[in-house]
Amino acid sequence: MYGPVTKTLLLGWILAGWAHAQESPPNTGPCAEQPVVLETPQGLIGGGSLDYDGDTAVFGEGACLETNGLSLRAPEIRYFQAEGKLELKNLEAQTARYRFRAREGVVKGKTFEARGIWLTPCRCGEDLLTVSETARFNLETGDLLLDEATVELFHLTVLRSEELLLDRQTLSTPGGLASIFGLSQGGSAASGSTVETSGLLSPLRIGYERGLVLGVEEFPVPLVPGDLRQGTFNLTLIASGLGGGFFGNPRAEKLAFGVGVIRDGKSGSFRIEAGQDGLHFRSRVEDGPLFFANDTDKQLAEAGARFGLEWGGLSLSPFVRLAQEDVDMDNPSPNHPVVTGMTLGAEARYPLTYRAGAFRLRLEPWAVGAVYDRESSPYLALGAEVEGRYEGAFSLGLAYRQGGEVRPSRFAYERRKPTQWVSAELLTPPSSLGRLTFRASYDFLRTEAKASLRYGFSTQAGELWLEGRSRIGAGLSWQQRELLMGFIPNPPDCTYAFSLSPTLGYDFLRQGFSRAGLEVRYADCCFIWRVGYQTVLIPQNDNEAAGGRFSFGLELR
């Protein structure tokens, strides 16, 4: 009844509960405060009473166990000292992130084995639940192995997995589970950043921009059922620009379909897009240092190899490439001529770092060189980056970057565009008076200066913030004078709660509102539902366009 995409997503929700569990301490209190406490090789045992059944110590009246990576409570814990074994029945654990129960469990050596597993990340109810026949937790490595796991959503069985192995990094690292499932955190509709679906549903594309956007993008489906680390089959199916013509926008309907496979360090992908201007194809295959790709939009077809070598602090990356591409890769067109040929080159970098207390200084010179198979002159580009930073009572950073081409390149692959800019950043620590963030930069080649100053003030409900943005172009002419203001609510701490996150921007240069946005968040027992809309009224740079965007997000609490 449910497809592999739906099943994988639901399994991700369940496993995220485990990830949060590894980060949060249990709410039941430490065993060290119990009236009776015993330190054993298996961990610390505590309880309100201690009896003996032969040579077996029986802890009762709120017995608990604390060991490496695990904290449990049970009505009774039996300690078999001669066997070095602990037995628990009807055990449970509850943290700020999940609720866990098991029919029985045994701790022996560095392994905790449990039967009759019941696990939910929901704060109340069982809308999202996993039931497993057995589970084995390695107390030393933190690995968790679930056997015969069943996932239930709203009391309907949506997934069965025979075996699933998760390591400590996956369970505890922020974003660890997200990386396994190909998931990432997206932007917020109220923050002024790129608006897209966020949270655990980020592979889904649900929104509005010049028309309705619906579909999934690079959604991973396991090649081996229940274990995405053995390789994934990625699926893309997106329809965009739907109904845009009804709101006065140019028709921009487009359908994109793509597939990809990642396994054992090898990857391959194919994507086709159909729109008003015809069909477009794009594909890429990578196998270690080897790569093959084509892109009809850029008239690109390439095959080559790139290697990575380390010697001391020197990083050297030699490459060879046979290619055809558009003569102007920045603005490709099927009407442009193409360039073809073979390239043999290398890129070298040598980072140097100096630390002294709260100060850090980094210098990284680099060079790229290439030779070609025809009469073209050899290519050479040189540059360097230097950055200094202080992290103490406040944070201060200064950076300078410069690079340029000594000789022109034939292809875009090895080309390094000229750059010369300096930047500064100052951040004050949070305090009762608020927090300041100042950033400024100057591009010598474009003769353009940018600066922004953000002030955030924390309240009981969340953070109120103001941010001024300015940009000055050539001839000391103002390009941007914008003030943004908004509110970021605290994460909901109760069930069935609503919160609002508004944003408003004003353009002092053009005397009008530049942007407006609102995100509505609703928290139930398990999830936070997010619906947001942002409209750009006065574009502030070449990357912005007037129009509105709608976003939808869903994440675990």
XYZ file of C-alpha atoms in Angstrom:
557
model
C 0.000 0.000 0.000
C 3.000 2.313 0.647
C 5.830 2.782 -1.821
C 9.558 2.600 -0.992
C 9.877 6.400 -0.839
C 7.170 6.673 1.827
C 8.606 3.779 3.786
C 12.115 5.219 3.804
C 10.840 8.590 5.020
C 8.882 7.020 7.849
C 11.881 4.974 8.923
C 13.893 8.195 8.993
C 11.377 9.741 11.424
C 11.675 6.776 13.764
C 15.478 6.734 13.678
C 15.676 10.464 14.313
C 14.091 9.758 17.684
C 17.043 7.528 18.482
C 19.447 10.252 17.337
C 17.923 12.799 19.715
C 17.920 10.216 22.483
C 21.682 9.886 22.314
C 22.046 13.656 22.803
C 19.729 14.097 25.796
C 20.255 12.965 29.401
C 17.485 10.844 30.971
C 14.869 12.592 33.063
C 14.693 9.861 35.727
C 17.595 11.170 37.830
C 21.012 9.642 38.514
C 21.326 6.219 40.109
C 23.957 7.621 42.469
C 21.136 9.276 44.472
C 19.368 5.967 45.192
C 19.456 4.589 48.812
C 21.301 1.467 47.644
C 24.086 1.786 45.071
C 26.485 -0.814 43.684
C 29.320 -0.230 41.201
C 29.737 -3.223 38.874
C 31.775 -3.903 35.721
C 28.498 -3.572 33.815
C 27.708 -0.142 35.251
C 26.151 1.580 38.269
C 23.098 -0.144 39.784
C 20.800 1.622 42.203
C 17.497 1.000 43.930
C 15.311 1.644 46.945
C 15.880 -1.857 48.299
C 18.340 -4.739 48.023
C 17.508 -8.421 48.613
C 19.306 -11.654 47.796
C 17.997 -14.722 46.008
C 20.807 -17.156 46.708
C 23.908 -15.522 45.210
C 21.808 -13.177 43.089
C 21.435 -9.534 44.198
C 17.910 -8.210 43.565
C 17.467 -4.419 43.400
C 13.893 -3.132 43.678
C 11.695 -0.127 44.438
C 12.664 1.977 41.438
C 15.789 0.100 40.368
C 17.987 1.771 37.795
C 21.085 1.113 35.720
C 23.561 3.627 34.355
C 26.266 2.447 32.003
C 28.160 3.797 29.024
C 25.618 5.281 26.639
C 22.599 3.796 28.455
C 20.355 4.701 31.407
C 17.369 2.502 32.307
C 14.780 1.929 35.030
C 12.887 -1.242 35.893
C 10.762 -2.546 38.764
C 13.520 -5.071 39.458
C 17.138 -5.619 38.419
C 18.808 -8.969 39.134
C 22.620 -9.043 39.322
C 24.328 -12.395 38.726
C 27.819 -11.562 39.974
C 29.382 -14.931 39.151
C 28.219 -14.698 35.543
C 28.786 -10.964 35.241
C 25.215 -10.527 34.013
C 22.284 -8.206 34.700
C 18.635 -9.031 33.992
C 15.822 -6.483 33.746
C 12.095 -6.921 33.088
C 9.530 -4.339 32.004
C 12.297 -1.787 31.672
C 11.756 1.744 30.399
C 13.617 4.942 29.591
C 12.273 8.398 28.922
C 14.235 11.458 27.854
C 13.317 14.844 26.466
C 13.378 13.252 22.997
C 11.892 9.753 23.154
C 10.046 7.115 25.161
C 11.329 3.552 25.221
C 10.073 0.306 26.749
C 11.173 -3.321 26.545
C 9.706 -6.545 27.881
C 13.059 -7.788 29.140
C 16.736 -7.042 28.818
C 20.146 -8.544 29.614
C 23.451 -6.735 30.101
C 26.513 -8.936 29.788
C 30.009 -7.750 29.033
C 29.793 -4.846 26.604
C 26.402 -5.768 25.140
C 22.840 -4.922 26.120
C 20.204 -7.187 24.549
C 16.499 -6.426 24.819
C 13.295 -8.132 23.687
C 9.879 -6.719 23.013
C 11.008 -3.216 22.012
C 8.557 -0.284 21.951
C 9.924 3.095 20.888
C 8.319 6.423 19.993
C 9.671 9.969 19.615
C 6.184 11.336 20.362
C 5.766 13.250 23.594
C 2.284 11.817 23.965
C 0.344 9.153 22.133
C 1.749 6.695 19.607
C 1.161 8.333 16.231
C 4.676 7.343 15.202
C 5.918 4.072 16.681
C 8.472 1.365 16.070
C 8.178 -2.144 17.473
C 11.132 -4.530 17.313
C 11.394 -8.141 18.416
C 15.020 -7.812 19.547
C 17.666 -5.113 19.814
C 21.376 -5.294 20.594
C 23.233 -2.231 21.854
C 27.047 -2.274 21.968
C 27.948 -0.328 25.103
C 31.516 0.205 23.922
C 30.987 1.379 20.329
C 27.438 2.712 20.666
C 26.194 0.622 17.710
C 22.515 -0.326 17.732
C 21.136 -3.324 15.836
C 17.357 -3.718 15.458
C 15.883 -7.052 14.359
C 12.399 -7.608 12.928
C 11.465 -3.921 13.223
C 7.976 -2.715 12.338
C 7.119 0.957 11.826
C 3.599 2.160 12.519
C 2.105 5.508 11.542
C -1.273 6.337 13.067
C -1.522 2.667 14.084
C -1.041 1.434 10.515
C 1.956 -0.758 9.688
C 3.881 1.004 6.936
C 7.299 -0.679 7.053
C 8.959 -3.935 8.062
C 12.730 -4.314 8.222
C 14.512 -7.569 9.012
C 17.705 -5.913 10.266
C 18.989 -2.370 10.661
C 22.426 -1.382 12.011
C 23.150 2.165 13.196
C 26.465 3.377 14.629
C 27.077 5.966 17.335
C 28.012 8.718 14.882
C 24.751 8.215 13.027
C 22.775 8.300 16.264
C 24.510 11.192 18.007
C 26.074 13.538 15.454
C 23.839 16.489 14.525
C 22.707 15.803 10.986
C 24.147 12.274 11.077
C 20.874 10.541 10.329
C 20.006 13.259 7.863
C 23.178 12.540 5.911
C 22.403 8.816 5.700
C 18.932 9.534 4.364
C 20.181 12.258 2.028
C 18.325 14.854 4.064
C 19.311 18.398 5.000
C 17.983 21.406 6.815
C 16.390 23.952 4.494
C 15.726 27.662 4.736
C 12.911 29.375 6.540
C 10.229 31.395 4.877
C 10.523 34.031 7.532
C 14.280 34.356 7.647
C 14.860 35.890 4.256
C 16.928 32.906 3.092
C 16.142 30.597 0.226
C 12.683 29.177 0.764
C 12.313 25.458 0.385
C 10.880 22.516 2.275
C 12.933 21.966 5.410
C 13.505 19.419 8.134
C 13.151 15.682 7.621
C 10.985 16.252 4.556
C 13.607 18.266 2.696
C 13.785 15.875 -0.309
C 10.149 16.769 -0.950
C 9.546 19.908 -2.980
C 6.252 21.575 -2.110
C 6.025 25.298 -2.759
C 5.134 28.115 -5.073
C 7.498 30.161 -7.246
C 6.179 31.389 -10.613
C 3.751 28.506 -10.230
C 3.166 25.476 -8.032
C 6.137 23.174 -7.339
C 5.447 19.535 -6.434
C 7.653 16.463 -6.292
C 10.688 14.774 -4.772
C 14.334 15.517 -5.507
C 17.145 12.984 -5.010
C 15.074 10.991 -2.544
C 17.151 7.962 -1.417
C 15.699 4.457 -1.541
C 17.951 1.692 -0.101
C 19.455 -0.835 -2.502
C 19.558 -3.211 0.485
C 16.194 -3.097 2.317
C 16.446 -1.330 5.655
C 20.059 -0.146 5.298
C 20.775 2.946 3.231
C 24.499 2.748 4.012
C 24.822 -0.230 1.648
C 23.936 2.047 -1.245
C 21.020 4.121 -2.454
C 18.869 4.567 -5.508
C 17.937 8.254 -5.743
C 14.699 9.339 -7.363
C 13.769 12.782 -8.722
C 10.342 13.681 -10.046
C 9.385 17.376 -9.933
C 6.704 19.408 -11.663
C 7.223 23.176 -11.431
C 5.577 26.336 -12.730
C 2.125 24.765 -12.545
C -0.651 27.322 -12.923
C 1.746 30.272 -13.009
C -0.025 31.804 -16.019
C -3.212 32.299 -14.001
C -1.452 34.895 -11.811
C 0.035 36.994 -14.595
C 3.421 35.210 -14.655
C 4.890 33.872 -17.897
C 4.122 30.206 -18.397
C 7.055 28.182 -17.098
C 5.762 24.636 -16.711
C 8.580 22.129 -16.417
C 8.793 18.428 -15.622
C 12.041 16.926 -14.333
C 12.778 13.215 -13.955
C 16.024 11.767 -12.706
C 17.578 8.663 -11.196
C 20.892 8.049 -9.483
C 22.811 5.270 -7.761
C 25.465 5.594 -5.043
C 27.344 2.533 -3.807
C 30.856 1.640 -2.641
C 32.290 5.031 -3.573
C 30.784 4.876 -7.052
C 27.937 7.024 -8.304
C 25.899 7.575 -11.413
C 23.041 9.929 -12.199
C 20.775 10.849 -15.091
C 18.266 13.701 -15.328
C 15.925 14.875 -18.073
C 13.899 18.094 -18.027
C 11.010 18.911 -20.364
C 9.779 22.482 -20.640
C 8.635 25.197 -23.005
C 12.082 25.289 -24.627
C 12.358 21.534 -25.265
C 14.231 18.637 -23.661
C 17.424 18.911 -21.638
C 19.643 16.004 -20.556
C 22.288 15.812 -17.856
C 24.247 12.785 -16.602
C 27.363 12.039 -14.569
C 29.271 8.897 -13.537
C 32.062 8.773 -10.939
C 34.213 5.778 -10.020
C 37.063 6.732 -7.721
C 39.218 9.260 -9.597
C 37.403 8.655 -12.899
C 34.506 10.833 -14.049
C 32.259 11.045 -17.112
C 29.580 13.679 -17.712
C 27.399 15.355 -20.294
C 25.036 18.343 -20.190
C 23.076 19.401 -23.258
C 22.442 22.907 -21.837
C 26.186 23.585 -21.810
C 27.023 21.455 -24.864
C 29.263 19.567 -22.437
C 30.713 16.086 -22.870
C 33.721 15.150 -20.759
C 35.760 12.194 -19.510
C 38.726 12.328 -17.233
C 40.427 11.490 -13.963
C 41.462 13.544 -10.941
C 43.698 12.287 -8.147
C 44.380 13.577 -4.643
C 47.887 13.428 -3.205
C 49.203 14.616 0.166
C 52.840 15.237 0.994
C 53.510 16.948 4.291
C 51.237 19.951 4.283
C 51.151 20.117 0.477
C 47.940 19.054 -1.265
C 48.430 18.158 -4.941
C 45.594 17.256 -7.307
C 46.723 16.232 -10.819
C 44.051 15.707 -13.492
C 43.583 14.708 -17.105
C 40.465 15.589 -19.089
C 39.106 15.114 -22.619
C 36.149 17.411 -23.268
C 33.851 19.415 -25.462
C 32.041 22.419 -24.011
C 30.360 25.736 -24.814
C 32.798 28.525 -25.550
C 31.014 30.633 -22.884
C 30.163 28.358 -19.962
C 28.882 31.278 -17.866
C 26.150 32.009 -20.420
C 25.808 28.833 -22.519
C 23.654 28.732 -25.635
C 23.074 26.091 -28.329
C 23.962 28.777 -30.886
C 27.480 29.192 -29.498
C 30.523 27.426 -30.958
C 32.245 24.732 -28.890
C 35.840 24.097 -27.841
C 37.323 20.587 -27.766
C 40.577 18.983 -26.749
C 42.613 17.329 -24.016
C 43.927 18.929 -20.822
C 46.703 17.750 -18.512
C 47.079 19.789 -15.345
C 47.361 19.989 -11.570
C 46.221 22.097 -8.634
C 48.447 22.649 -5.590
C 47.588 24.124 -2.177
C 49.766 24.576 0.896
C 47.813 25.705 3.995
C 49.774 27.116 6.926
C 48.173 27.682 10.340
C 49.464 29.438 13.425
C 47.648 29.379 16.777
C 48.361 31.299 19.958
C 45.677 31.207 22.636
C 42.514 32.782 21.280
C 44.247 33.883 18.056
C 44.464 31.890 14.833
C 46.181 32.843 11.582
C 45.811 30.856 8.357
C 47.674 31.374 5.078
C 46.960 29.238 2.004
C 48.780 29.900 -1.274
C 47.604 27.975 -4.338
C 48.423 27.444 -7.996
C 46.691 25.808 -10.976
C 48.496 24.888 -14.163
C 47.510 23.071 -17.348
C 48.832 22.211 -20.810
C 46.740 21.396 -23.885
C 46.996 19.062 -26.856
C 46.953 21.833 -29.454
C 48.598 25.196 -30.025
C 46.998 26.864 -27.001
C 49.456 28.373 -24.542
C 49.841 26.646 -21.162
C 47.504 27.896 -18.450
C 48.623 29.252 -15.093
C 46.699 30.844 -12.223
C 48.112 31.905 -8.854
C 46.536 33.124 -5.655
C 46.522 33.157 -1.877
C 44.098 33.395 1.023
C 44.930 34.797 4.453
C 42.597 34.818 7.449
C 43.045 35.945 11.032
C 40.555 35.236 13.803
C 40.197 35.966 17.489
C 37.801 33.895 19.626
C 37.622 35.260 23.151
C 35.311 37.709 24.881
C 34.062 38.410 21.380
C 34.704 36.999 17.903
C 36.634 38.986 15.316
C 37.674 37.801 11.867
C 39.621 39.441 9.032
C 40.227 37.823 5.646
C 41.881 38.731 2.357
C 41.768 36.755 -0.873
C 43.510 37.438 -4.165
C 43.940 35.344 -7.284
C 44.378 35.811 -10.980
C 45.275 34.198 -14.270
C 48.802 34.585 -15.603
C 47.680 33.049 -18.899
C 44.125 32.360 -20.176
C 42.575 28.897 -20.134
C 40.880 26.993 -22.920
C 38.275 25.267 -20.708
C 36.159 26.318 -17.744
C 37.196 23.235 -15.714
C 40.644 24.515 -14.775
C 39.794 28.228 -14.987
C 40.078 30.313 -11.811
C 38.396 33.679 -12.163
C 40.280 36.765 -10.970
C 39.337 37.795 -7.449
C 40.492 40.366 -4.913
C 38.477 41.186 -1.833
C 38.777 41.828 1.873
C 36.201 41.057 4.557
C 35.668 41.588 8.284
C 33.305 40.044 10.823
C 32.529 40.930 14.435
C 30.217 38.961 16.737
C 29.439 39.820 20.342
C 28.374 37.092 22.797
C 24.709 36.819 23.854
C 23.832 38.987 26.837
C 20.863 40.594 28.531
C 21.380 43.582 26.231
C 21.218 41.464 23.093
C 23.757 40.384 20.506
C 25.414 42.229 17.607
C 26.715 40.768 14.362
C 28.611 43.000 11.941
C 29.905 41.925 8.527
C 31.591 44.001 5.834
C 33.460 43.285 2.600
C 35.023 45.132 -0.316
C 35.493 43.724 -3.816
C 38.394 45.558 -5.482
C 37.630 44.240 -8.972
C 33.941 45.189 -8.930
C 34.565 48.329 -6.850
C 31.742 47.290 -4.554
C 31.408 47.491 -0.775
C 28.865 45.583 1.316
C 27.987 45.819 4.991
C 25.349 44.442 7.332
C 24.623 44.963 11.016
C 22.268 42.645 12.893
C 20.923 43.145 16.415
C 19.103 40.343 18.179
C 17.309 40.643 21.504
C 16.092 37.541 23.333
C 12.712 37.503 25.038
C 10.807 34.759 26.811
C 8.929 33.986 23.593
C 11.880 34.146 21.178
C 14.261 36.568 19.487
C 13.403 39.978 18.078
C 15.914 41.088 15.471
C 16.786 44.024 13.236
C 19.256 43.930 10.364
C 20.512 46.729 8.172
C 22.034 45.921 4.781
C 23.882 48.319 2.501
C 25.827 48.123 -0.738
C 27.836 50.818 -2.514
C 28.922 50.406 -6.135
C 31.361 52.158 -8.454
C 31.367 55.933 -8.193
C 30.228 55.745 -4.560
C 26.626 55.203 -5.677
C 24.209 53.514 -3.310
C 22.894 50.165 -4.587
C 21.154 48.963 -1.439
C 19.899 50.555 1.772
C 17.570 48.037 3.353
C 16.297 47.448 6.880
C 14.864 44.068 7.864
C 13.055 43.174 11.041
C 11.516 39.992 12.305
C 10.822 37.578 15.118
C 12.092 34.015 15.606
C 9.951 32.131 18.173
C 11.416 29.608 20.568
C 10.815 25.955 19.691
C 7.386 24.981 21.029
C 7.647 23.374 24.458
C 4.055 22.179 24.701
C 1.699 20.157 22.567
C -0.900 21.655 20.223
C 0.869 25.026 20.188
C 1.040 27.634 17.422
C 3.791 30.166 16.787
C 4.370 32.861 14.176
C 7.626 34.043 12.617
C 7.147 37.259 10.595
C 9.694 39.203 8.520
C 9.414 42.667 6.993
C 11.910 44.635 4.931
C 11.985 48.308 3.869
C 14.043 49.810 1.026
C 15.129 53.356 1.992
C 16.735 53.872 -1.393
C 13.536 53.301 -3.398
C 11.138 54.284 -0.610
C 9.042 51.141 -0.349
C 8.682 47.771 1.347
C 11.250 45.373 -0.109
C 10.006 42.033 1.221
C 7.530 40.442 3.615
C 7.180 36.944 4.974
C 5.312 34.875 7.528
C 5.844 31.342 8.771
C 3.224 29.547 10.866
C 4.370 26.656 13.035
C 2.105 24.111 14.700
C 3.315 21.452 17.140
C 1.430 18.244 17.884
C 2.617 15.256 19.932
C 5.189 14.159 17.349
C 5.826 16.795 14.705
C 6.221 20.490 14.018
C 4.286 21.506 10.919
C 5.543 24.624 9.108
C 3.817 26.678 6.431
C 5.464 29.845 5.171
C 5.189 32.480 2.483
C 7.657 35.155 1.444
C 7.314 37.778 -1.241
C 10.046 39.950 -2.715
C 8.572 43.334 -3.608
C 11.747 45.212 -4.566
C 14.686 43.009 -5.655
C 17.941 44.026 -3.990
C 20.450 42.287 -6.277
C 20.732 40.353 -9.515
C 19.969 37.068 -7.750
C 16.531 38.216 -6.586
C 13.348 38.507 -8.606
C 10.039 40.060 -7.633
C 7.457 37.450 -6.714
C 6.252 35.178 -3.965
C 7.338 31.807 -2.656
C 5.366 29.321 -0.611
C 6.993 26.622 1.524
C 5.934 23.641 3.586
C 8.025 21.831 6.206
C 7.684 19.001 8.678
C 10.161 17.950 11.342
C 10.326 15.863 14.486
C 9.917 17.727 17.759
